[in-house]
Coordinates of C-alpha atoms and ligand atoms in Angstrom, one line a residue:
M1 CA -4.7 -22.2 10.9
V2 CA -3.0 -18.8 11.2
R3 CA -1.4 -18.0 14.6
L4 CA -2.1 -14.6 16.2
A5 CA 0.4 -12.6 18.3
A6 CA -0.1 -13.1 22.1
R7 CA -0.9 -9.4 22.5
M8 CA -4.3 -10.0 20.7
G9 CA -5.4 -11.9 23.8
A10 CA -4.8 -8.9 26.0
L11 CA -6.8 -6.5 23.8
G12 CA -10.2 -5.7 25.4
T13 CA -13.1 -3.9 23.8
E14 CA -15.7 -1.3 24.4
T15 CA -19.0 -3.1 25.0
A16 CA -21.0 -0.1 23.7
F17 CA -19.9 -1.1 20.2
E18 CA -21.0 -4.7 20.6
V19 CA -24.3 -3.6 22.0
L20 CA -24.7 -1.1 19.1
A21 CA -24.1 -3.8 16.5
R22 CA -26.6 -6.1 18.2
A23 CA -29.2 -3.4 18.5
K24 CA -28.9 -2.5 14.8
A25 CA -29.2 -6.2 13.9
L26 CA -32.3 -6.5 16.0
E27 CA -33.8 -3.3 14.5
A28 CA -33.1 -4.7 11.0
Q29 CA -35.2 -7.7 12.0
G30 CA -38.1 -5.3 12.8
K31 CA -37.6 -5.3 16.6
S32 CA -38.2 -2.0 18.5
I33 CA -35.0 -1.1 20.3
I34 CA -34.5 1.9 22.5
N35 CA -30.7 2.4 22.5
L36 CA -29.4 3.8 25.7
G37 CA -26.1 2.1 25.2
I38 CA -23.7 4.1 23.0
G39 CA -22.5 7.6 24.1
Q40 CA -23.4 9.3 20.8
P41 CA -25.5 12.5 20.4
D42 CA -28.9 11.5 19.0
F43 CA -29.1 14.6 16.8
A44 CA -28.3 14.4 13.1
T45 CA -25.0 16.1 12.0
P46 CA -26.0 19.6 10.9
P47 CA -26.6 19.5 7.1
H48 CA -24.1 22.2 6.1
I49 CA -21.4 20.0 7.7
V50 CA -22.5 16.9 5.9
E51 CA -22.7 18.9 2.6
A52 CA -19.1 20.1 3.1
G53 CA -18.1 16.4 3.5
R54 CA -19.9 15.5 0.3
K55 CA -17.6 17.7 -1.8
A56 CA -14.8 16.2 -2.1
R57 CA -15.9 -2.2 -6.8
R58 CA -13.2 -2.7 -8.3
H59 CA -11.7 -6.1 -7.5
G60 CA -14.2 -8.1 -9.5
V61 CA -15.2 -10.5 -6.8
T62 CA -18.0 -10.7 -4.3
V63 CA -17.2 -9.5 -0.8
S64 CA -19.6 -9.5 2.0
P65 CA -19.9 -6.1 3.8
D66 CA -19.4 -8.1 7.1
N67 CA -15.8 -8.6 6.1
V68 CA -15.0 -5.0 5.2
L69 CA -13.5 -2.5 7.7
V70 CA -13.4 1.2 6.7
V71 CA -10.3 2.7 8.3
P72 CA -8.5 6.1 8.4
G73 CA -6.1 5.4 5.5
G74 CA -4.3 2.4 4.1
K75 CA -1.6 2.6 6.8
V76 CA -4.1 1.6 9.5
T77 CA -4.8 -1.8 7.8
M78 CA -1.1 -2.6 7.6
F79 CA -0.6 -1.5 11.3
F80 CA -3.4 -3.7 12.4
A81 CA -2.4 -6.7 10.3
I82 CA 1.2 -6.5 11.5
L83 CA 0.3 -6.0 15.2
M84 CA -2.1 -9.0 14.9
F85 CA 0.7 -11.4 13.9
G86 CA 4.0 -9.8 14.8
E87 CA 5.7 -10.6 18.1
A88 CA 9.1 -11.9 19.3
G89 CA 9.9 -15.1 17.6
A90 CA 7.6 -14.5 14.6
E91 CA 8.9 -13.7 11.1
I92 CA 7.1 -11.5 8.7
M93 CA 8.1 -11.3 5.0
Y94 CA 7.8 -7.9 3.2
P95 CA 8.8 -6.5 -0.1
N96 CA 12.3 -4.9 -0.2
P97 CA 12.6 -2.3 -1.6
G98 CA 9.1 -1.6 -0.4
F99 CA 6.8 0.8 1.4
P100 CA 9.0 1.7 4.5
I101 CA 6.2 1.4 7.0
Y102 CA 6.1 -2.4 6.5
E103 CA 9.6 -3.0 7.9
S104 CA 9.2 -0.2 10.5
V105 CA 6.0 -1.7 12.0
I106 CA 7.3 -5.3 11.8
R107 CA 10.3 -4.2 13.9
F108 CA 8.0 -2.3 16.3
S109 CA 5.9 -5.4 16.8
G110 CA 8.9 -7.4 17.9
A111 CA 8.8 -9.7 14.9
T112 CA 11.8 -10.3 12.6
P113 CA 11.5 -8.7 9.2
V114 CA 12.4 -11.0 6.4
P115 CA 13.0 -9.1 3.1
M116 CA 11.4 -10.4 0.0
P117 CA 13.8 -9.3 -2.8
L118 CA 12.3 -7.6 -5.8
H119 CA 14.3 -7.9 -9.0
E120 CA 14.9 -5.1 -11.5
A121 CA 15.4 -7.7 -14.2
K122 CA 11.9 -9.0 -13.5
G123 CA 10.3 -5.6 -13.7
F124 CA 10.6 -5.4 -9.9
S125 CA 8.5 -8.5 -9.4
F126 CA 9.4 -11.1 -6.8
S127 CA 10.3 -14.7 -7.7
A128 CA 7.7 -17.1 -6.3
E129 CA 10.3 -19.8 -5.8
E130 CA 12.6 -17.5 -4.0
V131 CA 9.8 -16.3 -1.7
L132 CA 8.6 -19.8 -0.9
A133 CA 12.1 -21.0 -0.2
Q134 CA 12.4 -18.4 2.6
L135 CA 9.3 -19.4 4.5
T136 CA 10.0 -21.1 7.8
P137 CA 7.8 -22.5 10.6
R138 CA 8.1 -19.0 12.2
T139 CA 6.6 -17.2 9.3
R140 CA 3.2 -15.8 10.4
L141 CA 2.5 -13.2 7.7
I142 CA 3.6 -12.4 4.2
I143 CA 3.1 -8.9 2.7
L144 CA 2.6 -8.4 -1.0
N145 CA 2.3 -5.1 -2.9
S146 CA 1.4 -4.8 -6.6
P147 CA 1.5 -2.3 -8.2
A148 CA 4.3 -1.3 -5.9
N149 CA 5.8 1.7 -4.2
P150 CA 8.6 2.6 -4.7
T151 CA 9.4 0.6 -7.9
G152 CA 6.1 0.9 -9.9
G153 CA 6.5 -2.9 -10.4
V154 CA 3.5 -5.0 -11.3
V155 CA 3.7 -8.7 -10.4
P156 CA 2.6 -10.8 -13.5
R157 CA -0.3 -13.2 -13.1
A158 CA 1.9 -16.3 -13.7
E159 CA 4.2 -15.3 -10.8
I160 CA 1.2 -14.7 -8.5
E161 CA -0.3 -18.0 -9.4
R162 CA 3.0 -19.8 -8.6
L163 CA 3.1 -18.1 -5.3
V164 CA -0.6 -18.8 -4.4
A165 CA -0.1 -22.5 -5.4
G166 CA 2.9 -22.7 -3.2
L167 CA 1.2 -21.0 -0.3
E168 CA -1.5 -23.6 -0.3
R169 CA 1.1 -25.8 1.3
F170 CA 1.4 -23.3 4.2
P171 CA -2.1 -22.8 5.6
E172 CA -0.8 -21.3 8.8
I173 CA 0.6 -18.2 7.0
A174 CA -1.6 -15.2 6.7
I175 CA -1.2 -12.9 3.6
M176 CA -1.7 -9.1 3.4
S177 CA -2.0 -7.9 -0.1
D178 CA -1.6 -4.1 -0.4
E179 CA -3.5 -3.2 -3.6
I180 CA -3.7 0.6 -3.0
Y181 CA -2.5 1.3 -6.6
S182 CA -4.8 -1.3 -8.2
C183 CA -6.3 1.2 -10.6
M184 CA -3.0 2.5 -11.8
V185 CA -1.7 0.1 -14.4
Y186 CA -0.4 1.0 -17.8
D187 CA 0.3 -0.3 -21.3
G188 CA -2.1 -3.2 -20.9
A189 CA -0.5 -4.5 -17.7
E190 CA -3.2 -6.2 -15.7
H191 CA -3.8 -5.8 -12.0
V192 CA -4.4 -9.3 -10.5
S193 CA -6.1 -9.1 -7.1
L194 CA -5.2 -11.8 -4.5
L195 CA -9.0 -11.7 -3.7
S196 CA -9.6 -13.7 -6.8
Y197 CA -7.9 -16.9 -5.4
P198 CA -10.5 -18.8 -3.3
A199 CA -7.8 -21.1 -1.9
I200 CA -6.3 -18.3 0.2
R201 CA -9.4 -16.2 1.0
D202 CA -9.7 -17.6 4.5
R203 CA -6.3 -16.0 5.5
L204 CA -6.1 -13.1 3.1
I205 CA -6.2 -9.4 4.2
L206 CA -6.8 -7.0 1.4
L207 CA -5.6 -3.4 1.8
D208 CA -7.0 -0.7 -0.4
G209 CA -8.4 2.8 -0.1
W210 CA -9.2 6.1 -1.6
S211 CA -5.8 7.9 -1.2
K212 CA -4.3 7.1 -4.6
T213 CA -7.2 6.2 -6.9
Y214 CA -9.3 9.3 -6.0
A215 CA -6.4 11.6 -5.0
M216 CA -7.7 11.7 -1.5
T217 CA -4.6 11.2 0.6
G218 CA -5.6 14.0 3.1
W219 CA -9.0 12.6 3.7
R220 CA -7.6 9.6 5.6
L221 CA -9.9 7.0 4.2
G222 CA -9.1 3.4 3.4
Y223 CA -10.7 0.0 3.6
S224 CA -9.7 -3.6 4.2
V225 CA -11.3 -6.9 3.5
W226 CA -10.7 -9.5 6.3
P227 CA -11.4 -13.2 6.3
D228 CA -14.2 -14.4 8.6
K229 CA -11.8 -15.6 11.3
L230 CA -9.9 -12.3 11.6
I231 CA -12.7 -9.7 11.1
A232 CA -13.6 -9.7 14.8
D233 CA -10.0 -9.1 15.8
A234 CA -9.6 -6.3 13.3
T235 CA -12.8 -4.7 14.5
R236 CA -11.6 -4.9 18.1
L237 CA -8.4 -3.1 17.1
A238 CA -10.5 -0.5 15.4
I239 CA -12.6 0.0 18.5
N240 CA -9.5 0.4 20.6
C241 CA -7.8 2.7 18.1
H242 CA -10.3 5.1 16.4
S243 CA -13.9 3.9 16.7
C244 CA -14.7 4.8 13.2
V245 CA -13.7 7.1 10.3
N246 CA -15.0 10.7 10.5
A247 CA -18.4 10.8 8.9
S248 CA -17.7 13.5 6.3
A249 CA -14.8 11.5 4.9
Q250 CA -17.1 8.5 4.7
F251 CA -19.7 10.5 2.7
A252 CA -17.0 11.7 0.4
G253 CA -15.7 8.1 0.0
L254 CA -19.2 6.9 -0.8
A255 CA -19.6 9.6 -3.5
A256 CA -16.2 8.6 -4.9
L257 CA -17.2 5.0 -5.3
T258 CA -20.7 5.4 -6.5
G259 CA -20.3 8.5 -8.7
P260 CA -18.8 8.9 -12.2
Q261 CA -15.3 7.4 -12.6
D262 CA -14.2 9.8 -15.4
A263 CA -11.9 11.7 -13.1
V264 CA -10.1 8.5 -12.2
H265 CA -9.7 7.6 -15.9
S266 CA -8.3 11.0 -16.8
M267 CA -5.9 11.0 -13.8
V268 CA -4.6 7.5 -14.9
A269 CA -4.3 8.8 -18.5
A270 CA -2.3 11.8 -17.3
F271 CA 0.0 9.5 -15.2
A272 CA 0.5 7.2 -18.2
E273 CA 1.7 10.2 -20.3
R274 CA 4.0 11.5 -17.6
R275 CA 5.4 8.0 -17.1
K276 CA 6.3 7.7 -20.7
M277 CA 8.0 11.1 -20.7
I278 CA 10.0 10.6 -17.5
V279 CA 11.1 7.0 -18.2
D280 CA 12.4 8.1 -21.6
A281 CA 14.1 11.1 -20.2
L282 CA 15.7 9.2 -17.3
N283 CA 17.0 6.6 -19.7
G284 CA 18.7 9.5 -21.6
L285 CA 20.7 10.6 -18.5
P286 CA 24.3 9.4 -18.2
G287 CA 24.6 6.6 -15.6
F288 CA 20.8 6.1 -15.4
R289 CA 18.9 3.0 -16.4
C290 CA 15.1 2.9 -15.9
V291 CA 12.8 -0.1 -16.4
N292 CA 9.3 0.8 -17.6
P293 CA 7.2 0.6 -14.4
G294 CA 3.9 -1.2 -15.0
G295 CA 1.9 0.7 -12.4
A296 CA 1.6 3.2 -9.6
F297 CA 3.2 6.6 -10.2
Y298 CA 6.8 6.0 -9.5
A299 CA 9.9 5.5 -11.6
F300 CA 12.8 3.7 -9.9
P301 CA 15.9 4.2 -12.1
N302 CA 19.1 2.3 -11.4
I303 CA 21.7 5.1 -10.8
A304 CA 24.7 2.9 -10.0
G305 CA 26.3 4.1 -13.3
T306 CA 26.6 7.6 -12.0
G307 CA 29.1 6.6 -9.4
F308 CA 27.0 8.0 -6.6
D309 CA 25.3 6.0 -3.9
A310 CA 21.6 6.5 -3.5
K311 CA 21.7 8.8 -0.5
G312 CA 24.6 10.8 -1.8
L313 CA 22.8 11.5 -5.1
Q314 CA 19.5 12.3 -3.3
T315 CA 21.3 14.9 -1.1
R316 CA 23.3 16.5 -3.9
L317 CA 20.3 16.6 -6.3
L318 CA 18.3 18.4 -3.7
D319 CA 21.0 20.8 -2.5
E320 CA 22.7 21.6 -5.8
A321 CA 20.1 20.9 -8.5
G322 CA 16.9 21.7 -6.6
V323 CA 15.3 18.4 -7.4
A324 CA 13.7 16.3 -4.6
T325 CA 13.9 12.6 -5.1
I326 CA 14.0 9.7 -2.5
A327 CA 17.0 7.4 -2.1
G328 CA 16.1 3.8 -2.8
T329 CA 17.7 2.9 0.6
S330 CA 14.8 4.7 2.3
F331 CA 12.7 1.7 1.1
G332 CA 15.0 -1.0 2.4
A333 CA 18.6 -2.1 2.0
F334 CA 17.9 -3.6 -1.4
G335 CA 17.1 -0.1 -2.7
E336 CA 20.8 0.8 -2.8
G337 CA 21.7 2.0 -6.3
Y338 CA 18.3 3.4 -7.1
L339 CA 16.3 6.6 -6.7
R340 CA 12.6 7.0 -6.5
F341 CA 10.9 9.6 -8.7
S342 CA 7.2 10.3 -8.0
Y343 CA 5.7 11.5 -11.3
A344 CA 2.6 12.8 -9.5
S345 CA 3.8 16.2 -10.8
S346 CA 3.1 18.2 -14.0
L347 CA 4.8 17.4 -17.3
P348 CA 6.7 20.8 -17.4
Q349 CA 7.9 20.2 -13.8
L350 CA 9.1 16.7 -14.7
R351 CA 10.9 18.0 -17.8
E352 CA 12.6 20.8 -15.8
A353 CA 13.6 18.3 -13.1
V354 CA 15.3 16.0 -15.7
E355 CA 17.1 19.0 -17.3
R356 CA 18.4 20.1 -13.9
I357 CA 19.7 16.6 -13.2
R358 CA 21.4 16.6 -16.6
R359 CA 23.1 19.9 -15.8
F360 CA 24.1 18.6 -12.4
L361 CA 25.6 15.4 -13.8
G362 CA 27.5 17.3 -16.4
N363 CA 29.0 19.6 -13.8
A364 CA 29.6 17.0 -11.0
P365 CA 33.4 16.6 -10.8
P366 CA 34.2 13.0 -11.7
Q367 CA 36.3 12.3 -8.6
L368 CA 33.3 13.4 -6.4
A369 CA 30.9 11.4 -8.5
A370 CA 33.2 8.3 -8.2
S371 CA 33.4 8.6 -4.4
G372 CA 29.7 9.3 -4.1
Q373 CA 30.4 12.3 -1.8
Ligands
PLP401 N1 0.5 1.3 0.8 C1 1.4 1.8 -0.1 C2 2.1 0.9 -1.0 C3 1.6 3.2 -0.2 O1 2.5 3.7 -1.1 C4 0.9 4.0 0.7 C5 1.1 5.5 0.7 O2 2.0 6.0 0.1 C6 0.0 3.5 1.6 C7 -0.2 2.1 1.6 C8 -0.7 4.3 2.6 O3 -1.8 4.9 2.1 P1 -2.7 5.9 3.0 O4 -2.3 7.3 2.7 O5 -4.2 5.6 2.6 O6 -2.5 5.6 4.4

């Protein structure tokens, strides 16, 4: 049985939402309900506004709508999941290098962040044995992310299966699987959803959303799937935080899911082409070594051979070569020696960026490069 943070006991609710849910359920049974509960205008949103919102099922398993929470972006799911389990004395495991908000919110919650190392030699996958060996009686939540930011790594099915099999021995540990890049896998790499393992469904939180798949970052729209025993807590957090996602974004999100998916396929095809180009080009730069990322839209070359540290190279490339990249250390201590390149940019821009870096490396005085200044 998973163990919630004590703060969850202090979180109240807004009864209007409970009454609304009950009223809707009764109406669905054919009962006549006059709803004087919720403070919500009874007029329909004017049509031109709805229309503007309109402009803008993938995991292969059955999920009941009762377990789904639509939220304003993927970040909200991770914030809720970490607040739900994180408190002083608790440990939460998270990928490192990984999306920086995991570690940030774990610290904010009072819990101890326990890094899950990702290995370049394993295509930036974790080792299930290594992860399992780090679990302790204090571990409350383990965060997984595949395909990953910032590495582009995709965890192979066999590794996931070893981890899931091991986690069966720890029924008190909840799992949050961040699958926001699930549609972006290349070269026949497969996305394996943690949702497809019944043995952990009763403590699995799935994070996904529209931001990446549908190029809708600014719409602030995500969804999560919660197990039966956590959905009420997640809903209470939502009621306390944002009530619901703005309606125009929800209409747009619905259109994205139910409409033609051609745009997704062509975006993924474009990313695949850019990935090939940038990985080849980065591997041709002196001191760079870049594994072929299986997914997402990031390349994460090892730059140790340049003599610079990650932050030093990030700063000099921006100031002197006019190329913005992100130091691997922005994604955790294990990101030292790497730079993140987002290839969500046009092919000509990517080519120009690599040329600028080549010129910069050619001109960087060796003594400066060696000291990483
Ligand atoms: N998870 C990962 C791994 C991400 O890279 C991002 C955004 O970059 C998010 C979640 C957050 O997504 P959203 O913009 O929907 O909040």
